[in-house]
């Protein structure tokens, strides 16, 4: 998951991921009142409030959908193993919590591998925007060797979770995770090899990053690569990335988790399809 520390960027994420009137109300409140205050501060200066009514500060209660993110630790079961994920919402924001797209992708990969539809043994695998590392650990527990990447600001929580699980209670995992920095705004050329499998969970949500994300995927892929993306698509701007990806890959929706509102897309090289 990309790490964006400013509240404006976090709000733009919610604008593309919050559902229904609850999300809209939260956004409306935050966009109208971008400052917060303590109970002692609010209303303490009536003169200032009356002279600048548009700057009035309003207390609000965090909506219920934020509760899972504010938990210090969440527990999941992957491949029959218990995985504990530490979260740091207040410190690092969107990069340091588990999003539904990561849960759904982890479950999907497990089913695909166990049924034999997806082979990961002896495959080169990379995860983009790994965030808390849940998907990468799912791959390792299934026997895969994965490079787990994110921006520099997000690497601390990623490394913390990988070490806490794979170097501890899950050290018998058949695969392994290597953590590396990868910022889409920078060149991916330091990764000299391409990858058989490129994974991403909840990395399609900020339109300004789409061209860099596409360039990164292209740089890391070959004619034999498969890209698997788990995301919540809700607005036209979100589908724009899939259209961009479709110029170089054949993109198909392969799974939908209706309860969580998450779709999974697979993309393979257009050249590969043409040669089949």
PDB file of C-alpha atoms in Angstrom:
ATOM      1  CA  UNK A   1       0.000   0.000   0.000  1.00  0.00           C
ATOM      2  CA  UNK A   2       1.342   3.395  -0.820  1.00  0.00           C
ATOM      3  CA  UNK A   3       2.082   5.643   2.129  1.00  0.00           C
ATOM      4  CA  UNK A   4       0.527   9.119   1.909  1.00  0.00           C
ATOM      5  CA  UNK A   5       0.866  11.013   5.204  1.00  0.00           C
ATOM      6  CA  UNK A   6      -1.391  13.982   4.515  1.00  0.00           C
ATOM      7  CA  UNK A   7      -5.020  13.940   5.526  1.00  0.00           C
ATOM      8  CA  UNK A   8      -6.063  15.193   2.095  1.00  0.00           C
ATOM      9  CA  UNK A   9      -4.601  12.103   0.432  1.00  0.00           C
ATOM     10  CA  UNK A  10      -6.189   9.822   3.005  1.00  0.00           C
ATOM     11  CA  UNK A  11      -9.525  11.475   2.300  1.00  0.00           C
ATOM     12  CA  UNK A  12      -9.093  10.958  -1.424  1.00  0.00           C
ATOM     13  CA  UNK A  13      -8.606   7.282  -0.690  1.00  0.00           C
ATOM     14  CA  UNK A  14     -11.851   7.131   1.255  1.00  0.00           C
ATOM     15  CA  UNK A  15     -13.619   8.911  -1.553  1.00  0.00           C
ATOM     16  CA  UNK A  16     -12.818   5.921  -3.747  1.00  0.00           C
ATOM     17  CA  UNK A  17     -13.328   3.240  -1.110  1.00  0.00           C
ATOM     18  CA  UNK A  18     -16.103   4.343   1.250  1.00  0.00           C
ATOM     19  CA  UNK A  19     -19.558   3.050   0.491  1.00  0.00           C
ATOM     20  CA  UNK A  20     -22.979   4.612   0.834  1.00  0.00           C
ATOM     21  CA  UNK A  21     -24.131   7.600   2.820  1.00  0.00           C
ATOM     22  CA  UNK A  22     -21.785   6.900   5.745  1.00  0.00           C
ATOM     23  CA  UNK A  23     -18.700   7.427   3.614  1.00  0.00           C
ATOM     24  CA  UNK A  24     -20.185  10.455   1.875  1.00  0.00           C
ATOM     25  CA  UNK A  25     -21.162  12.073   5.191  1.00  0.00           C
ATOM     26  CA  UNK A  26     -17.687  11.517   6.574  1.00  0.00           C
ATOM     27  CA  UNK A  27     -16.071  13.052   3.511  1.00  0.00           C
ATOM     28  CA  UNK A  28     -18.437  16.002   3.518  1.00  0.00           C
ATOM     29  CA  UNK A  29     -17.693  16.705   7.172  1.00  0.00           C
ATOM     30  CA  UNK A  30     -13.939  16.422   6.686  1.00  0.00           C
ATOM     31  CA  UNK A  31     -13.817  18.478   3.524  1.00  0.00           C
ATOM     32  CA  UNK A  32     -15.819  21.290   5.140  1.00  0.00           C
ATOM     33  CA  UNK A  33     -13.794  21.183   8.360  1.00  0.00           C
ATOM     34  CA  UNK A  34     -10.198  20.278   7.612  1.00  0.00           C
ATOM     35  CA  UNK A  35      -8.991  21.307  11.064  1.00  0.00           C
ATOM     36  CA  UNK A  36      -9.678  19.538  14.337  1.00  0.00           C
ATOM     37  CA  UNK A  37      -9.513  20.663  17.941  1.00  0.00           C
ATOM     38  CA  UNK A  38      -9.772  19.499  21.504  1.00  0.00           C
ATOM     39  CA  UNK A  39     -12.953  20.161  23.534  1.00  0.00           C
ATOM     40  CA  UNK A  40     -11.113  22.968  25.308  1.00  0.00           C
ATOM     41  CA  UNK A  41     -10.240  24.663  22.030  1.00  0.00           C
ATOM     42  CA  UNK A  42     -13.655  24.404  20.381  1.00  0.00           C
ATOM     43  CA  UNK A  43     -15.759  27.467  21.032  1.00  0.00           C
ATOM     44  CA  UNK A  44     -13.103  29.014  23.246  1.00  0.00           C
ATOM     45  CA  UNK A  45     -12.860  32.118  21.068  1.00  0.00           C
ATOM     46  CA  UNK A  46     -16.389  33.213  20.183  1.00  0.00           C
ATOM     47  CA  UNK A  47     -15.087  36.378  18.576  1.00  0.00           C
ATOM     48  CA  UNK A  48     -12.984  34.455  16.107  1.00  0.00           C
ATOM     49  CA  UNK A  49     -15.844  32.081  15.326  1.00  0.00           C
ATOM     50  CA  UNK A  50     -18.307  34.879  14.660  1.00  0.00           C
ATOM     51  CA  UNK A  51     -15.915  36.839  12.498  1.00  0.00           C
ATOM     52  CA  UNK A  52     -14.869  33.784  10.500  1.00  0.00           C
ATOM     53  CA  UNK A  53     -17.909  31.513  10.389  1.00  0.00           C
ATOM     54  CA  UNK A  54     -16.532  29.460   7.506  1.00  0.00           C
ATOM     55  CA  UNK A  55     -13.575  28.449   9.676  1.00  0.00           C
ATOM     56  CA  UNK A  56     -15.663  27.070  12.536  1.00  0.00           C
ATOM     57  CA  UNK A  57     -14.185  23.938  14.059  1.00  0.00           C
ATOM     58  CA  UNK A  58     -16.490  20.988  14.525  1.00  0.00           C
ATOM     59  CA  UNK A  59     -15.953  17.888  16.620  1.00  0.00           C
ATOM     60  CA  UNK A  60     -16.882  14.623  14.980  1.00  0.00           C
ATOM     61  CA  UNK A  61     -16.880  10.985  16.001  1.00  0.00           C
ATOM     62  CA  UNK A  62     -14.799   8.648  13.816  1.00  0.00           C
ATOM     63  CA  UNK A  63     -17.181   6.552  11.701  1.00  0.00           C
ATOM     64  CA  UNK A  64     -17.492   2.858  12.482  1.00  0.00           C
ATOM     65  CA  UNK A  65     -15.690   1.716   9.336  1.00  0.00           C
ATOM     66  CA  UNK A  66     -12.460   3.147  10.784  1.00  0.00           C
ATOM     67  CA  UNK A  67     -12.551   0.860  13.823  1.00  0.00           C
ATOM     68  CA  UNK A  68     -10.617  -2.062  12.254  1.00  0.00           C
ATOM     69  CA  UNK A  69      -7.864   0.331  11.190  1.00  0.00           C
ATOM     70  CA  UNK A  70      -7.457   1.728  14.687  1.00  0.00           C
ATOM     71  CA  UNK A  71      -6.782  -1.701  16.164  1.00  0.00           C
ATOM     72  CA  UNK A  72      -3.128  -2.190  17.079  1.00  0.00           C
ATOM     73  CA  UNK A  73      -3.177  -5.798  15.932  1.00  0.00           C
ATOM     74  CA  UNK A  74      -5.409  -7.938  13.738  1.00  0.00           C
ATOM     75  CA  UNK A  75      -5.332 -11.714  13.417  1.00  0.00           C
ATOM     76  CA  UNK A  76      -5.878 -13.782  10.282  1.00  0.00           C
ATOM     77  CA  UNK A  77      -5.580 -17.427   9.298  1.00  0.00           C
ATOM     78  CA  UNK A  78      -3.572 -18.181   6.159  1.00  0.00           C
ATOM     79  CA  UNK A  79      -3.011 -21.741   4.954  1.00  0.00           C
ATOM     80  CA  UNK A  80      -4.101 -22.983   8.372  1.00  0.00           C
ATOM     81  CA  UNK A  81      -1.571 -20.758  10.153  1.00  0.00           C
ATOM     82  CA  UNK A  82      -2.382 -17.842  12.454  1.00  0.00           C
ATOM     83  CA  UNK A  83      -0.886 -14.551  11.286  1.00  0.00           C
ATOM     84  CA  UNK A  84      -0.765 -11.442  13.483  1.00  0.00           C
ATOM     85  CA  UNK A  85      -0.621  -8.118  11.664  1.00  0.00           C
ATOM     86  CA  UNK A  86       0.439  -4.974  13.517  1.00  0.00           C
ATOM     87  CA  UNK A  87      -1.198  -1.752  12.354  1.00  0.00           C
ATOM     88  CA  UNK A  88      -0.117   1.882  12.762  1.00  0.00           C
ATOM     89  CA  UNK A  89      -2.979   3.916  11.382  1.00  0.00           C
ATOM     90  CA  UNK A  90      -2.244   7.014  13.467  1.00  0.00           C
ATOM     91  CA  UNK A  91       1.455   7.014  12.611  1.00  0.00           C
ATOM     92  CA  UNK A  92       1.578   5.922   8.962  1.00  0.00           C
ATOM     93  CA  UNK A  93      -1.977   6.122   7.641  1.00  0.00           C
ATOM     94  CA  UNK A  94      -3.228   4.049   4.714  1.00  0.00           C
ATOM     95  CA  UNK A  95       0.020   2.116   4.274  1.00  0.00           C
ATOM     96  CA  UNK A  96      -0.086   0.596   7.735  1.00  0.00           C
ATOM     97  CA  UNK A  97      -3.493  -1.089   7.938  1.00  0.00           C
ATOM     98  CA  UNK A  98      -5.054  -4.173   6.366  1.00  0.00           C
ATOM     99  CA  UNK A  99      -7.564  -3.419   3.615  1.00  0.00           C
ATOM    100  CA  UNK A 100     -10.239  -5.818   2.404  1.00  0.00           C
ATOM    101  CA  UNK A 101      -8.550  -6.155  -0.980  1.00  0.00           C
ATOM    102  CA  UNK A 102      -5.497  -7.709   0.695  1.00  0.00           C
ATOM    103  CA  UNK A 103      -7.647 -10.192   2.607  1.00  0.00           C
ATOM    104  CA  UNK A 104      -9.564 -11.202  -0.518  1.00  0.00           C
ATOM    105  CA  UNK A 105      -6.391 -11.567  -2.605  1.00  0.00           C
ATOM    106  CA  UNK A 106      -4.768 -13.720   0.090  1.00  0.00           C
ATOM    107  CA  UNK A 107      -7.803 -16.000   0.168  1.00  0.00           C
ATOM    108  CA  UNK A 108      -7.972 -16.124  -3.624  1.00  0.00           C
ATOM    109  CA  UNK A 109      -4.303 -17.080  -4.000  1.00  0.00           C
ATOM    110  CA  UNK A 110      -4.698 -19.849  -1.446  1.00  0.00           C
ATOM    111  CA  UNK A 111      -7.626 -21.365  -3.334  1.00  0.00           C
ATOM    112  CA  UNK A 112      -5.906 -21.048  -6.698  1.00  0.00           C
ATOM    113  CA  UNK A 113      -2.735 -22.733  -5.456  1.00  0.00           C
ATOM    114  CA  UNK A 114      -4.483 -25.499  -3.517  1.00  0.00           C
ATOM    115  CA  UNK A 115      -6.673 -26.389  -6.510  1.00  0.00           C
ATOM    116  CA  UNK A 116      -3.677 -26.401  -8.842  1.00  0.00           C
ATOM    117  CA  UNK A 117      -4.913 -23.561 -11.037  1.00  0.00           C
ATOM    118  CA  UNK A 118      -1.957 -21.379 -10.049  1.00  0.00           C
ATOM    119  CA  UNK A 119       1.618 -22.605  -9.787  1.00  0.00           C
ATOM    120  CA  UNK A 120       3.975 -20.576  -7.630  1.00  0.00           C
ATOM    121  CA  UNK A 121       6.785 -23.049  -6.975  1.00  0.00           C
ATOM    122  CA  UNK A 122       9.959 -21.968  -8.775  1.00  0.00           C
ATOM    123  CA  UNK A 123       8.232 -18.757  -9.897  1.00  0.00           C
ATOM    124  CA  UNK A 124       9.619 -15.258  -9.476  1.00  0.00           C
ATOM    125  CA  UNK A 125       7.023 -13.186  -7.611  1.00  0.00           C
ATOM    126  CA  UNK A 126       6.787  -9.532  -6.600  1.00  0.00           C
ATOM    127  CA  UNK A 127       4.118  -7.621  -4.680  1.00  0.00           C
ATOM    128  CA  UNK A 128       3.644  -3.913  -5.328  1.00  0.00           C
ATOM    129  CA  UNK A 129       2.468  -1.626  -2.532  1.00  0.00           C
ATOM    130  CA  UNK A 130       2.645  -4.451  -0.008  1.00  0.00           C
ATOM    131  CA  UNK A 131       1.621  -2.335   2.991  1.00  0.00           C
ATOM    132  CA  UNK A 132       1.411  -4.558   6.060  1.00  0.00           C
ATOM    133  CA  UNK A 133       2.626  -7.635   4.168  1.00  0.00           C
ATOM    134  CA  UNK A 134      -0.446  -9.868   4.442  1.00  0.00           C
ATOM    135  CA  UNK A 135      -0.466 -10.936   0.778  1.00  0.00           C
ATOM    136  CA  UNK A 136       3.279 -11.563   0.690  1.00  0.00           C
ATOM    137  CA  UNK A 137       3.032 -13.761   3.775  1.00  0.00           C
ATOM    138  CA  UNK A 138       0.161 -15.671   2.194  1.00  0.00           C
ATOM    139  CA  UNK A 139       2.428 -16.411  -0.774  1.00  0.00           C
ATOM    140  CA  UNK A 140       5.282 -17.541   1.482  1.00  0.00           C
ATOM    141  CA  UNK A 141       3.024 -19.879   3.444  1.00  0.00           C
ATOM    142  CA  UNK A 142       1.941 -21.410   0.134  1.00  0.00           C
ATOM    143  CA  UNK A 143       5.567 -22.107  -0.767  1.00  0.00           C
ATOM    144  CA  UNK A 144       6.388 -19.070  -2.881  1.00  0.00           C
ATOM    145  CA  UNK A 145       9.401 -16.792  -2.743  1.00  0.00           C
ATOM    146  CA  UNK A 146       8.223 -13.212  -3.054  1.00  0.00           C
ATOM    147  CA  UNK A 147       9.833  -9.773  -3.096  1.00  0.00           C
ATOM    148  CA  UNK A 148       7.573  -7.511  -1.045  1.00  0.00           C
ATOM    149  CA  UNK A 149       7.861  -3.839  -2.022  1.00  0.00           C
ATOM    150  CA  UNK A 150       6.602  -0.432  -0.980  1.00  0.00           C
ATOM    151  CA  UNK A 151       7.764   3.153  -0.602  1.00  0.00           C
ATOM    152  CA  UNK A 152      10.518   3.959   1.889  1.00  0.00           C
ATOM    153  CA  UNK A 153       8.073   5.433   4.420  1.00  0.00           C
ATOM    154  CA  UNK A 154       6.113   2.182   4.573  1.00  0.00           C
ATOM    155  CA  UNK A 155       8.980  -0.292   4.887  1.00  0.00           C
ATOM    156  CA  UNK A 156       9.159  -0.167   8.691  1.00  0.00           C
ATOM    157  CA  UNK A 157       5.684  -1.632   9.276  1.00  0.00           C
ATOM    158  CA  UNK A 158       6.178  -4.099   6.416  1.00  0.00           C
ATOM    159  CA  UNK A 159       9.462  -5.394   7.831  1.00  0.00           C
ATOM    160  CA  UNK A 160       8.028  -5.482  11.349  1.00  0.00           C
ATOM    161  CA  UNK A 161       5.167  -7.751  10.310  1.00  0.00           C
ATOM    162  CA  UNK A 162       7.310 -10.027   8.156  1.00  0.00           C
ATOM    163  CA  UNK A 163       9.847 -10.550  10.947  1.00  0.00           C
ATOM    164  CA  UNK A 164       7.207 -10.962  13.658  1.00  0.00           C
ATOM    165  CA  UNK A 165       5.569 -13.794  11.747  1.00  0.00           C
ATOM    166  CA  UNK A 166       8.014 -15.504   9.390  1.00  0.00           C
ATOM    167  CA  UNK A 167      11.016 -15.177  11.716  1.00  0.00           C
ATOM    168  CA  UNK A 168       8.882 -16.315  14.649  1.00  0.00           C
ATOM    169  CA  UNK A 169       5.897 -18.650  14.850  1.00  0.00           C
ATOM    170  CA  UNK A 170       5.780 -19.168  11.057  1.00  0.00           C
ATOM    171  CA  UNK A 171       9.499 -19.725  10.467  1.00  0.00           C
ATOM    172  CA  UNK A 172       8.692 -23.169   9.048  1.00  0.00           C
ATOM    173  CA  UNK A 173       6.955 -21.559   6.055  1.00  0.00           C
ATOM    174  CA  UNK A 174       7.922 -23.281   2.826  1.00  0.00           C
ATOM    175  CA  UNK A 175       8.588 -19.989   1.066  1.00  0.00           C
ATOM    176  CA  UNK A 176      10.146 -16.671   2.040  1.00  0.00           C
ATOM    177  CA  UNK A 177       9.649 -12.907   1.810  1.00  0.00           C
ATOM    178  CA  UNK A 178      12.319 -10.365   0.916  1.00  0.00           C
ATOM    179  CA  UNK A 179      11.477  -6.714   1.618  1.00  0.00           C
ATOM    180  CA  UNK A 180      12.707  -4.074  -0.826  1.00  0.00           C
ATOM    181  CA  UNK A 181      11.990  -0.437  -1.560  1.00  0.00           C
ATOM    182  CA  UNK A 182      10.125   0.340  -4.777  1.00  0.00           C
ATOM    183  CA  UNK A 183       8.673   3.779  -5.403  1.00  0.00           C
ATOM    184  CA  UNK A 184       6.646   4.004  -8.615  1.00  0.00           C
ATOM    185  CA  UNK A 185       7.805   7.594  -9.002  1.00  0.00           C
ATOM    186  CA  UNK A 186      11.334   6.284  -9.392  1.00  0.00           C
ATOM    187  CA  UNK A 187      12.806   3.845 -11.863  1.00  0.00           C
ATOM    188  CA  UNK A 188      12.218   0.117 -11.417  1.00  0.00           C
ATOM    189  CA  UNK A 189      15.424  -0.610 -13.333  1.00  0.00           C
ATOM    190  CA  UNK A 190      17.194  -1.716 -10.144  1.00  0.00           C
ATOM    191  CA  UNK A 191      15.115  -4.864 -10.477  1.00  0.00           C
ATOM    192  CA  UNK A 192      17.149  -6.297 -13.324  1.00  0.00           C
ATOM    193  CA  UNK A 193      14.928  -9.331 -13.820  1.00  0.00           C
ATOM    194  CA  UNK A 194      11.290  -9.557 -14.790  1.00  0.00           C
ATOM    195  CA  UNK A 195       8.797 -11.549 -12.723  1.00  0.00           C
ATOM    196  CA  UNK A 196       6.491 -14.451 -13.464  1.00  0.00           C
ATOM    197  CA  UNK A 197       3.813 -13.146 -11.105  1.00  0.00           C
ATOM    198  CA  UNK A 198       3.096  -9.518 -10.170  1.00  0.00           C
ATOM    199  CA  UNK A 199       0.637  -8.929  -7.318  1.00  0.00           C
ATOM    200  CA  UNK A 200      -1.133  -5.838  -6.043  1.00  0.00           C
ATOM    201  CA  UNK A 201      -3.904  -5.282  -3.495  1.00  0.00           C
ATOM    202  CA  UNK A 202      -5.687  -1.927  -3.299  1.00  0.00           C
ATOM    203  CA  UNK A 203      -3.118  -0.061  -5.349  1.00  0.00           C
ATOM    204  CA  UNK A 204      -5.596   1.411  -7.865  1.00  0.00           C
ATOM    205  CA  UNK A 205      -7.141   4.431  -6.191  1.00  0.00           C
ATOM    206  CA  UNK A 206      -5.206   7.617  -6.908  1.00  0.00           C
ATOM    207  CA  UNK A 207      -5.400   8.659 -10.543  1.00  0.00           C
ATOM    208  CA  UNK A 208      -2.193  10.681 -10.411  1.00  0.00           C
ATOM    209  CA  UNK A 209      -0.222   7.454  -9.840  1.00  0.00           C
ATOM    210  CA  UNK A 210      -1.752   5.472 -12.713  1.00  0.00           C
ATOM    211  CA  UNK A 211       0.857   6.215 -15.376  1.00  0.00           C
ATOM    212  CA  UNK A 212       3.745   5.471 -13.001  1.00  0.00           C
ATOM    213  CA  UNK A 213       2.091   2.268 -11.809  1.00  0.00           C
ATOM    214  CA  UNK A 214       1.589   1.126 -15.395  1.00  0.00           C
ATOM    215  CA  UNK A 215       5.217   1.908 -16.240  1.00  0.00           C
ATOM    216  CA  UNK A 216       6.333  -0.081 -13.201  1.00  0.00           C
ATOM    217  CA  UNK A 217       4.251  -3.112 -14.154  1.00  0.00           C
ATOM    218  CA  UNK A 218       5.550  -2.985 -17.727  1.00  0.00           C
ATOM    219  CA  UNK A 219       9.160  -2.744 -16.527  1.00  0.00           C
ATOM    220  CA  UNK A 220       8.750  -5.753 -14.237  1.00  0.00           C
ATOM    221  CA  UNK A 221       6.890  -7.983 -16.687  1.00  0.00           C
ATOM    222  CA  UNK A 222       7.719 -10.128 -19.694  1.00  0.00           C
ATOM    223  CA  UNK A 223       5.618 -11.898 -22.310  1.00  0.00           C
ATOM    224  CA  UNK A 224       5.109 -14.769 -19.869  1.00  0.00           C
ATOM    225  CA  UNK A 225       4.170 -12.688 -16.817  1.00  0.00           C
ATOM    226  CA  UNK A 226       0.806 -12.711 -15.078  1.00  0.00           C
ATOM    227  CA  UNK A 227      -0.491  -9.705 -13.146  1.00  0.00           C
ATOM    228  CA  UNK A 228      -3.111 -10.223 -10.432  1.00  0.00           C
ATOM    229  CA  UNK A 229      -4.751  -7.125  -8.956  1.00  0.00           C
ATOM    230  CA  UNK A 230      -7.323  -7.024  -6.164  1.00  0.00           C
ATOM    231  CA  UNK A 231      -9.282  -3.792  -5.930  1.00  0.00           C
ATOM    232  CA  UNK A 232     -12.537  -2.015  -5.245  1.00  0.00           C
ATOM    233  CA  UNK A 233     -13.728  -0.340  -8.445  1.00  0.00           C
ATOM    234  CA  UNK A 234     -16.430   2.232  -7.923  1.00  0.00           C
ATOM    235  CA  UNK A 235     -15.889   5.257 -10.150  1.00  0.00           C
ATOM    236  CA  UNK A 236     -14.972   5.901 -13.773  1.00  0.00           C
ATOM    237  CA  UNK A 237     -11.544   7.141 -12.754  1.00  0.00           C
ATOM    238  CA  UNK A 238     -10.819   3.754 -11.159  1.00  0.00           C
ATOM    239  CA  UNK A 239     -11.667   1.856 -14.340  1.00  0.00           C
ATOM    240  CA  UNK A 240      -9.381   4.172 -16.299  1.00  0.00           C
ATOM    241  CA  UNK A 241      -6.345   2.295 -15.031  1.00  0.00           C
ATOM    242  CA  UNK A 242      -7.756  -1.023 -16.227  1.00  0.00           C
ATOM    243  CA  UNK A 243      -8.279   0.573 -19.634  1.00  0.00           C
ATOM    244  CA  UNK A 244      -4.668   1.775 -19.628  1.00  0.00           C
ATOM    245  CA  UNK A 245      -3.478  -1.686 -18.592  1.00  0.00           C
ATOM    246  CA  UNK A 246      -5.567  -3.209 -21.377  1.00  0.00           C
ATOM    247  CA  UNK A 247      -3.453  -1.441 -23.992  1.00  0.00           C
ATOM    248  CA  UNK A 248      -0.549  -3.751 -23.153  1.00  0.00           C
ATOM    249  CA  UNK A 249      -2.191  -6.731 -21.451  1.00  0.00           C
ATOM    250  CA  UNK A 250      -5.320  -8.806 -21.854  1.00  0.00           C
ATOM    251  CA  UNK A 251      -7.298  -7.989 -18.706  1.00  0.00           C
ATOM    252  CA  UNK A 252     -10.037 -10.229 -17.291  1.00  0.00           C
ATOM    253  CA  UNK A 253     -12.111 -10.110 -14.135  1.00  0.00           C
ATOM    254  CA  UNK A 254     -11.643 -13.542 -12.565  1.00  0.00           C
ATOM    255  CA  UNK A 255     -13.303 -13.251  -9.168  1.00  0.00           C
ATOM    256  CA  UNK A 256     -15.707 -11.066  -7.192  1.00  0.00           C
ATOM    257  CA  UNK A 257     -16.197 -11.040  -3.433  1.00  0.00           C
ATOM    258  CA  UNK A 258     -19.668  -9.533  -3.298  1.00  0.00           C
ATOM    259  CA  UNK A 259     -19.762  -9.313   0.496  1.00  0.00           C
ATOM    260  CA  UNK A 260     -16.658  -7.129   0.599  1.00  0.00           C
ATOM    261  CA  UNK A 261     -17.166  -5.426  -2.756  1.00  0.00           C
ATOM    262  CA  UNK A 262     -13.776  -6.518  -4.072  1.00  0.00           C
ATOM    263  CA  UNK A 263     -12.910  -7.598  -7.624  1.00  0.00           C
ATOM    264  CA  UNK A 264      -9.833  -9.502  -8.763  1.00  0.00           C
ATOM    265  CA  UNK A 265      -8.394  -8.954 -12.228  1.00  0.00           C
ATOM    266  CA  UNK A 266      -5.765 -10.960 -14.075  1.00  0.00           C
ATOM    267  CA  UNK A 267      -3.672  -9.511 -16.871  1.00  0.00           C
ATOM    268  CA  UNK A 268      -1.365 -11.330 -19.261  1.00  0.00           C
ATOM    269  CA  UNK A 269       0.727  -9.984 -22.095  1.00  0.00           C
ATOM    270  CA  UNK A 270      -1.119  -9.289 -25.330  1.00  0.00           C
ATOM    271  CA  UNK A 271       1.767 -10.988 -27.170  1.00  0.00           C
ATOM    272  CA  UNK A 272       1.262 -14.138 -25.108  1.00  0.00           C
ATOM    273  CA  UNK A 273      -2.420 -14.282 -26.027  1.00  0.00           C
ATOM    274  CA  UNK A 274      -1.637 -13.706 -29.706  1.00  0.00           C
ATOM    275  CA  UNK A 275       0.827 -16.604 -29.733  1.00  0.00           C
ATOM    276  CA  UNK A 276      -1.537 -19.102 -28.093  1.00  0.00           C
TER     277      UNK A 276
END
